[in-house]
């Protein structure tokens, strides 16, 4: 029994060390943005998907491509446009002919969704019909076409991006579809030091090489270990209290009653606990702390708490509501 525990401990330590290596490989290409990279890794380790918002030129595509290279997984980028059809994502049937018998038959030609890491670039530029094509894949990890179901390869991770500064010709994601994303990550401008380093690194002839440091099987094992990370009943109770406090009809907080239209559902609590466990493991810890919950509270609740029109007029966003509740409850 002791030998078995030693083996498990060695496996866990080895996998945690690989997460550190993964961050180092991404850091070869992506300068700064440590918080964004950490949130992406947390989403990946928790087995969910991320919605990333940021203006053009902040290396969103490069970031996820680098992540795919460091994990040695299949990567596909889908540029969402107003004329994109569901079949362009899922795939379509093609009429084929058997060379020996001459009989014709339909064969399913798989689309770009059949990869491990998908970058759904500018997801709000495509109509709801095409946006909805991602729903089954995101939730069930499978695709149905012509009555037949096709399983997707694991690990499976969708990173959808949207541009916050352009609303013309866009189709905002419905709140119910946003809820499918584990985290809503906002990426900001780099610091002055980081921007100087970016300009120097990207305009020279030297190109850093990203090495594959972890396999897909090891990522799947890490995703299993995340769920085994312990969290105290006291912290679970605080998460439950925090989520319930976001709902105007059940909260005792006047701030929420004044500014919030809709609060977060139970899925927010699940996401908060799971991503807190992922953050603890990513940092080499085998237990969840209040600091983990505080870190993930903002990207978890950002798209699940809807402020009212009065709040928007007063420039009060969801992050300010979350900050108020975190300070009070956590």
CSV table of C-alpha atoms in Angstrom, one decimal:
chain,number,residue,atom,x,y,z
A,1,UNK,CA,0.0,0.0,0.0
A,2,UNK,CA,2.8,2.4,0.9
A,3,UNK,CA,4.5,1.6,-2.5
A,4,UNK,CA,1.2,2.5,-4.2
A,5,UNK,CA,1.0,5.8,-2.4
A,6,UNK,CA,4.6,6.6,-3.3
A,7,UNK,CA,3.9,5.8,-7.0
A,8,UNK,CA,0.9,8.1,-7.0
A,9,UNK,CA,2.9,10.9,-5.3
A,10,UNK,CA,5.7,10.5,-7.9
A,11,UNK,CA,3.1,10.7,-10.8
A,12,UNK,CA,1.5,13.8,-9.4
A,13,UNK,CA,4.8,15.6,-8.8
A,14,UNK,CA,6.0,14.7,-12.3
A,15,UNK,CA,2.8,16.0,-13.9
A,16,UNK,CA,2.9,19.2,-11.8
A,17,UNK,CA,6.5,19.7,-13.0
A,18,UNK,CA,5.3,19.4,-16.6
A,19,UNK,CA,2.7,22.2,-16.0
A,20,UNK,CA,5.6,24.4,-15.0
A,21,UNK,CA,7.5,23.4,-18.2
A,22,UNK,CA,4.4,24.2,-20.2
A,23,UNK,CA,4.2,27.7,-18.8
A,24,UNK,CA,7.9,28.2,-19.6
A,25,UNK,CA,7.4,27.1,-23.2
A,26,UNK,CA,4.5,29.5,-23.7
A,27,UNK,CA,6.6,32.2,-22.1
A,28,UNK,CA,9.2,31.8,-24.9
A,29,UNK,CA,6.7,33.3,-27.4
A,30,UNK,CA,4.1,35.2,-25.2
A,31,UNK,CA,5.6,38.1,-23.3
A,32,UNK,CA,3.7,39.1,-20.2
A,33,UNK,CA,0.0,38.2,-20.0
A,34,UNK,CA,0.8,35.8,-17.2
A,35,UNK,CA,-2.7,36.1,-15.7
A,36,UNK,CA,-4.3,35.3,-19.1
A,37,UNK,CA,-2.1,32.3,-19.7
A,38,UNK,CA,-2.8,31.0,-16.2
A,39,UNK,CA,-6.6,31.3,-16.8
A,40,UNK,CA,-6.2,29.5,-20.1
A,41,UNK,CA,-4.3,26.7,-18.4
A,42,UNK,CA,-6.9,26.5,-15.6
A,43,UNK,CA,-9.7,26.1,-18.2
A,44,UNK,CA,-7.7,23.4,-20.0
A,45,UNK,CA,-7.0,21.5,-16.8
A,46,UNK,CA,-10.6,21.7,-15.7
A,47,UNK,CA,-11.7,20.3,-19.0
A,48,UNK,CA,-13.8,23.3,-20.1
A,49,UNK,CA,-13.8,26.0,-22.7
A,50,UNK,CA,-12.9,29.7,-22.6
A,51,UNK,CA,-14.3,32.9,-24.1
A,52,UNK,CA,-11.5,35.4,-24.6
A,53,UNK,CA,-12.3,39.1,-25.2
A,54,UNK,CA,-9.6,41.6,-26.4
A,55,UNK,CA,-8.9,44.1,-29.0
A,56,UNK,CA,-6.9,43.1,-32.2
A,57,UNK,CA,-3.2,42.6,-31.9
A,58,UNK,CA,-3.0,41.2,-28.4
A,59,UNK,CA,-1.7,37.7,-29.5
A,60,UNK,CA,-4.9,35.8,-28.9
A,61,UNK,CA,-4.3,33.5,-31.8
A,62,UNK,CA,-0.6,33.2,-31.2
A,63,UNK,CA,-1.2,32.3,-27.5
A,64,UNK,CA,-3.5,29.4,-28.3
A,65,UNK,CA,-1.3,28.2,-31.2
A,66,UNK,CA,1.7,28.2,-28.8
A,67,UNK,CA,-0.3,26.2,-26.2
A,68,UNK,CA,-1.2,23.6,-28.9
A,69,UNK,CA,2.5,23.3,-30.0
A,70,UNK,CA,3.7,22.8,-26.4
A,71,UNK,CA,1.1,20.1,-25.8
A,72,UNK,CA,1.6,18.4,-29.2
A,73,UNK,CA,-2.1,18.3,-30.0
A,74,UNK,CA,-4.1,18.9,-33.2
A,75,UNK,CA,-4.9,22.6,-33.6
A,76,UNK,CA,-7.4,24.2,-35.9
A,77,UNK,CA,-8.4,27.9,-36.3
A,78,UNK,CA,-11.8,28.8,-37.6
A,79,UNK,CA,-12.3,32.3,-38.8
A,80,UNK,CA,-16.0,33.1,-38.1
A,81,UNK,CA,-17.7,35.2,-40.8
A,82,UNK,CA,-21.4,36.2,-41.5
A,83,UNK,CA,-21.5,33.6,-44.3
A,84,UNK,CA,-20.1,30.7,-42.3
A,85,UNK,CA,-22.4,27.6,-42.3
A,86,UNK,CA,-22.6,24.9,-39.6
A,87,UNK,CA,-21.3,22.3,-42.1
A,88,UNK,CA,-18.2,24.4,-42.5
A,89,UNK,CA,-17.5,23.6,-38.8
A,90,UNK,CA,-18.9,20.1,-38.3
A,91,UNK,CA,-18.3,18.7,-41.8
A,92,UNK,CA,-20.5,17.4,-44.6
A,93,UNK,CA,-21.3,14.2,-46.5
A,94,UNK,CA,-19.7,13.7,-49.9
A,95,UNK,CA,-20.9,11.4,-52.6
A,96,UNK,CA,-18.2,8.7,-53.2
A,97,UNK,CA,-17.9,5.8,-55.5
A,98,UNK,CA,-16.6,2.3,-54.7
A,99,UNK,CA,-13.9,1.6,-57.2
A,100,UNK,CA,-14.5,-2.2,-57.2
A,101,UNK,CA,-18.3,-2.4,-57.3
A,102,UNK,CA,-19.1,1.0,-58.9
A,103,UNK,CA,-21.7,1.6,-56.2
A,104,UNK,CA,-22.1,5.2,-54.9
A,105,UNK,CA,-22.4,6.1,-51.3
A,106,UNK,CA,-22.2,9.1,-49.0
A,107,UNK,CA,-19.2,9.4,-46.7
A,108,UNK,CA,-19.0,11.9,-43.9
A,109,UNK,CA,-16.0,14.3,-44.4
A,110,UNK,CA,-15.1,15.6,-40.9
A,111,UNK,CA,-14.8,19.4,-40.4
A,112,UNK,CA,-12.2,21.4,-38.4
A,113,UNK,CA,-14.2,20.7,-35.1
A,114,UNK,CA,-12.5,17.3,-35.1
A,115,UNK,CA,-9.3,18.6,-33.5
A,116,UNK,CA,-8.1,18.8,-29.9
A,117,UNK,CA,-7.7,22.6,-29.7
A,118,UNK,CA,-10.1,24.9,-31.6
A,119,UNK,CA,-9.7,28.6,-32.0
A,120,UNK,CA,-13.1,30.0,-32.8
A,121,UNK,CA,-11.9,33.4,-34.0
A,122,UNK,CA,-14.4,36.3,-33.6
A,123,UNK,CA,-17.3,34.0,-32.8
A,124,UNK,CA,-19.7,37.0,-32.6
A,125,UNK,CA,-19.3,37.6,-36.3
A,126,UNK,CA,-21.3,34.6,-37.4
A,127,UNK,CA,-25.1,34.1,-37.2
A,128,UNK,CA,-26.8,32.2,-34.3
A,129,UNK,CA,-27.4,29.1,-36.4
A,130,UNK,CA,-23.6,28.6,-36.8
A,131,UNK,CA,-22.8,29.6,-33.2
A,132,UNK,CA,-25.3,26.9,-32.1
A,133,UNK,CA,-23.4,24.3,-34.1
A,134,UNK,CA,-20.7,24.5,-31.4
A,135,UNK,CA,-23.1,23.8,-28.5
A,136,UNK,CA,-23.3,20.0,-28.7
A,137,UNK,CA,-19.6,19.7,-29.3
A,138,UNK,CA,-18.8,21.9,-26.2
A,139,UNK,CA,-21.2,20.2,-23.9
A,140,UNK,CA,-21.4,16.6,-25.1
A,141,UNK,CA,-18.0,16.2,-26.8
A,142,UNK,CA,-19.7,14.7,-29.8
A,143,UNK,CA,-21.2,15.8,-33.1
A,144,UNK,CA,-24.4,14.5,-34.7
A,145,UNK,CA,-24.9,14.6,-38.5
A,146,UNK,CA,-27.6,12.8,-40.5
A,147,UNK,CA,-28.7,10.9,-37.4
A,148,UNK,CA,-25.2,9.5,-36.7
A,149,UNK,CA,-23.1,10.6,-33.7
A,150,UNK,CA,-19.4,11.1,-34.0
A,151,UNK,CA,-17.2,11.3,-30.8
A,152,UNK,CA,-14.6,14.0,-30.6
A,153,UNK,CA,-11.0,13.4,-29.7
A,154,UNK,CA,-10.0,14.2,-26.1
A,155,UNK,CA,-8.7,16.4,-24.7
A,156,UNK,CA,-11.0,18.9,-26.5
A,157,UNK,CA,-10.8,22.6,-25.9
A,158,UNK,CA,-12.5,25.5,-27.6
A,159,UNK,CA,-11.2,29.0,-27.2
A,160,UNK,CA,-13.6,31.5,-28.7
A,161,UNK,CA,-12.5,35.1,-29.2
A,162,UNK,CA,-14.6,38.3,-29.6
A,163,UNK,CA,-13.7,41.9,-30.3
A,164,UNK,CA,-15.2,44.3,-27.8
A,165,UNK,CA,-14.8,47.5,-29.9
A,166,UNK,CA,-16.8,46.7,-33.0
A,167,UNK,CA,-20.5,46.0,-32.8
A,168,UNK,CA,-21.4,46.6,-36.5
A,169,UNK,CA,-22.2,43.4,-38.3
A,170,UNK,CA,-21.9,41.2,-35.2
A,171,UNK,CA,-24.3,38.7,-33.5
A,172,UNK,CA,-23.8,38.9,-29.7
A,173,UNK,CA,-23.7,35.5,-28.0
A,174,UNK,CA,-26.9,34.7,-26.1
A,175,UNK,CA,-26.4,34.6,-22.3
A,176,UNK,CA,-27.4,30.9,-22.3
A,177,UNK,CA,-24.7,30.1,-24.8
A,178,UNK,CA,-22.1,32.1,-23.0
A,179,UNK,CA,-22.8,30.0,-19.9
A,180,UNK,CA,-21.4,27.0,-21.7
A,181,UNK,CA,-17.9,28.6,-21.4
A,182,UNK,CA,-16.2,27.8,-18.2
A,183,UNK,CA,-14.3,31.1,-18.0
A,184,UNK,CA,-14.8,34.5,-19.7
A,185,UNK,CA,-11.3,36.0,-19.9
A,186,UNK,CA,-10.6,39.6,-20.6
A,187,UNK,CA,-7.1,40.4,-22.0
A,188,UNK,CA,-5.8,43.9,-21.6
A,189,UNK,CA,-3.0,45.9,-23.1
A,190,UNK,CA,0.6,44.9,-22.1
A,191,UNK,CA,2.6,47.0,-19.6
A,192,UNK,CA,5.2,49.4,-20.9
A,193,UNK,CA,8.1,47.0,-20.1
A,194,UNK,CA,6.3,44.1,-21.7
A,195,UNK,CA,5.4,46.1,-24.8
A,196,UNK,CA,9.0,47.2,-25.3
A,197,UNK,CA,10.1,43.5,-25.0
A,198,UNK,CA,7.4,42.5,-27.5
A,199,UNK,CA,8.6,45.1,-30.0
A,200,UNK,CA,12.2,43.9,-29.7
A,201,UNK,CA,11.3,40.2,-29.9
A,202,UNK,CA,8.9,40.3,-32.8
A,203,UNK,CA,10.9,42.6,-35.1
A,204,UNK,CA,14.2,40.6,-35.1
A,205,UNK,CA,15.2,37.6,-37.1
A,206,UNK,CA,15.5,35.3,-34.1
A,207,UNK,CA,12.5,33.0,-33.6
A,208,UNK,CA,12.1,31.0,-30.4
A,209,UNK,CA,11.3,27.3,-30.8
A,210,UNK,CA,8.5,25.9,-28.8
A,211,UNK,CA,9.0,22.3,-27.7
A,212,UNK,CA,6.3,19.8,-26.9
A,213,UNK,CA,6.6,19.1,-23.1
A,214,UNK,CA,3.4,17.2,-22.3
A,215,UNK,CA,1.2,14.7,-24.1
A,216,UNK,CA,-2.5,14.6,-24.6
A,217,UNK,CA,-2.7,11.5,-22.4
A,218,UNK,CA,-1.0,13.4,-19.6
A,219,UNK,CA,-3.4,16.3,-19.9
A,220,UNK,CA,-6.3,13.9,-19.6
A,221,UNK,CA,-4.7,12.4,-16.4
A,222,UNK,CA,-4.2,15.9,-15.0
A,223,UNK,CA,-7.9,16.6,-15.7
A,224,UNK,CA,-8.8,13.5,-13.6
A,225,UNK,CA,-6.4,14.6,-10.8
A,226,UNK,CA,-8.1,18.1,-10.7
A,227,UNK,CA,-11.3,16.6,-9.6
A,228,UNK,CA,-9.5,14.7,-6.8
A,229,UNK,CA,-8.0,17.9,-5.3
A,230,UNK,CA,-9.8,18.4,-1.9
A,231,UNK,CA,-11.7,21.5,-0.9
A,232,UNK,CA,-13.1,22.0,2.6
A,233,UNK,CA,-16.8,22.1,3.4
A,234,UNK,CA,-16.4,25.6,4.7
A,235,UNK,CA,-15.1,26.9,1.4
A,236,UNK,CA,-17.9,25.0,-0.5
A,237,UNK,CA,-20.4,26.7,1.8
A,238,UNK,CA,-18.8,30.1,1.0
A,239,UNK,CA,-19.0,29.4,-2.8
A,240,UNK,CA,-22.7,28.6,-2.4
A,241,UNK,CA,-23.3,31.7,-0.4
A,242,UNK,CA,-21.4,33.8,-3.0
A,243,UNK,CA,-23.4,32.4,-5.9
A,244,UNK,CA,-26.7,32.8,-4.1
A,245,UNK,CA,-25.8,36.4,-3.2
A,246,UNK,CA,-25.6,37.3,-6.9
A,247,UNK,CA,-29.4,36.7,-7.3
A,248,UNK,CA,-31.5,39.8,-6.7
A,249,UNK,CA,-34.4,37.6,-5.4
A,250,UNK,CA,-32.4,35.7,-2.8
A,251,UNK,CA,-29.6,38.1,-1.8
A,252,UNK,CA,-29.4,40.3,1.3
A,253,UNK,CA,-27.0,42.6,-0.4
A,254,UNK,CA,-28.6,46.0,-1.3
A,255,UNK,CA,-25.8,46.6,-3.9
A,256,UNK,CA,-26.9,43.5,-5.9
A,257,UNK,CA,-30.6,44.3,-5.6
A,258,UNK,CA,-29.9,47.8,-7.0
A,259,UNK,CA,-27.6,46.9,-9.9
A,260,UNK,CA,-28.2,43.3,-10.9
A,261,UNK,CA,-30.9,42.0,-13.3
A,262,UNK,CA,-30.1,38.3,-13.3
A,263,UNK,CA,-27.8,36.3,-11.0
A,264,UNK,CA,-25.6,33.2,-11.6
A,265,UNK,CA,-27.0,29.7,-11.7
A,266,UNK,CA,-25.7,26.5,-10.0
A,267,UNK,CA,-23.3,26.0,-13.0
A,268,UNK,CA,-21.3,29.0,-11.8
A,269,UNK,CA,-20.7,27.3,-8.4
A,270,UNK,CA,-19.6,24.2,-10.1
A,271,UNK,CA,-17.2,26.2,-12.4
A,272,UNK,CA,-15.8,28.1,-9.4
A,273,UNK,CA,-14.9,25.0,-7.4
A,274,UNK,CA,-13.5,23.1,-10.4
A,275,UNK,CA,-11.4,26.0,-11.6
A,276,UNK,CA,-10.1,26.7,-8.1
A,277,UNK,CA,-9.0,23.1,-7.9
A,278,UNK,CA,-7.3,23.4,-11.3
A,279,UNK,CA,-5.5,26.5,-10.1
A,280,UNK,CA,-4.3,24.8,-6.9
A,281,UNK,CA,-2.9,21.9,-8.9
A,282,UNK,CA,-1.3,24.2,-11.5
A,283,UNK,CA,0.6,25.9,-8.6
A,284,UNK,CA,1.7,22.6,-7.1
A,285,UNK,CA,-0.8,22.6,-4.2
A,286,UNK,CA,-3.1,19.7,-3.3
A,287,UNK,CA,-5.8,21.7,-1.6
A,288,UNK,CA,-7.9,24.7,-2.5
A,289,UNK,CA,-7.4,28.0,-0.6
A,290,UNK,CA,-9.6,31.2,-0.5
A,291,UNK,CA,-7.0,32.9,-2.8
A,292,UNK,CA,-7.8,30.3,-5.5
A,293,UNK,CA,-11.5,31.1,-5.2
A,294,UNK,CA,-10.9,34.9,-5.4
A,295,UNK,CA,-8.8,34.5,-8.5
A,296,UNK,CA,-11.3,32.5,-10.5
A,297,UNK,CA,-14.4,34.3,-9.2
A,298,UNK,CA,-14.1,37.1,-11.8
A,299,UNK,CA,-13.8,35.1,-15.0
A,300,UNK,CA,-16.4,32.6,-13.7
A,301,UNK,CA,-19.1,35.2,-12.9
A,302,UNK,CA,-18.3,37.8,-15.7
A,303,UNK,CA,-20.7,36.2,-18.2
A,304,UNK,CA,-23.1,34.7,-15.6
A,305,UNK,CA,-24.2,37.8,-13.7
A,306,UNK,CA,-26.2,40.3,-15.8
A,307,UNK,CA,-26.3,43.9,-14.6
A,308,UNK,CA,-29.4,46.0,-15.3
A,309,UNK,CA,-29.7,49.0,-17.6
A,310,UNK,CA,-29.3,51.4,-14.7
A,311,UNK,CA,-25.9,49.9,-13.9
A,312,UNK,CA,-24.7,50.1,-17.5
A,313,UNK,CA,-25.6,53.8,-17.5
A,314,UNK,CA,-23.6,54.3,-14.3
A,315,UNK,CA,-20.6,52.3,-15.7
A,316,UNK,CA,-21.0,49.5,-13.1
A,317,UNK,CA,-20.1,46.2,-14.6
A,318,UNK,CA,-20.2,42.6,-13.4
A,319,UNK,CA,-16.6,42.7,-12.1
A,320,UNK,CA,-17.5,45.5,-9.7
A,321,UNK,CA,-20.4,43.5,-8.4
A,322,UNK,CA,-18.1,40.4,-8.0
A,323,UNK,CA,-15.5,42.5,-6.2
A,324,UNK,CA,-18.1,43.7,-3.7
A,325,UNK,CA,-19.3,40.1,-3.0
A,326,UNK,CA,-15.8,38.7,-2.8
A,327,UNK,CA,-14.7,41.3,-0.3
A,328,UNK,CA,-17.8,40.6,1.8
A,329,UNK,CA,-18.0,36.8,1.6
A,330,UNK,CA,-14.6,35.4,0.8
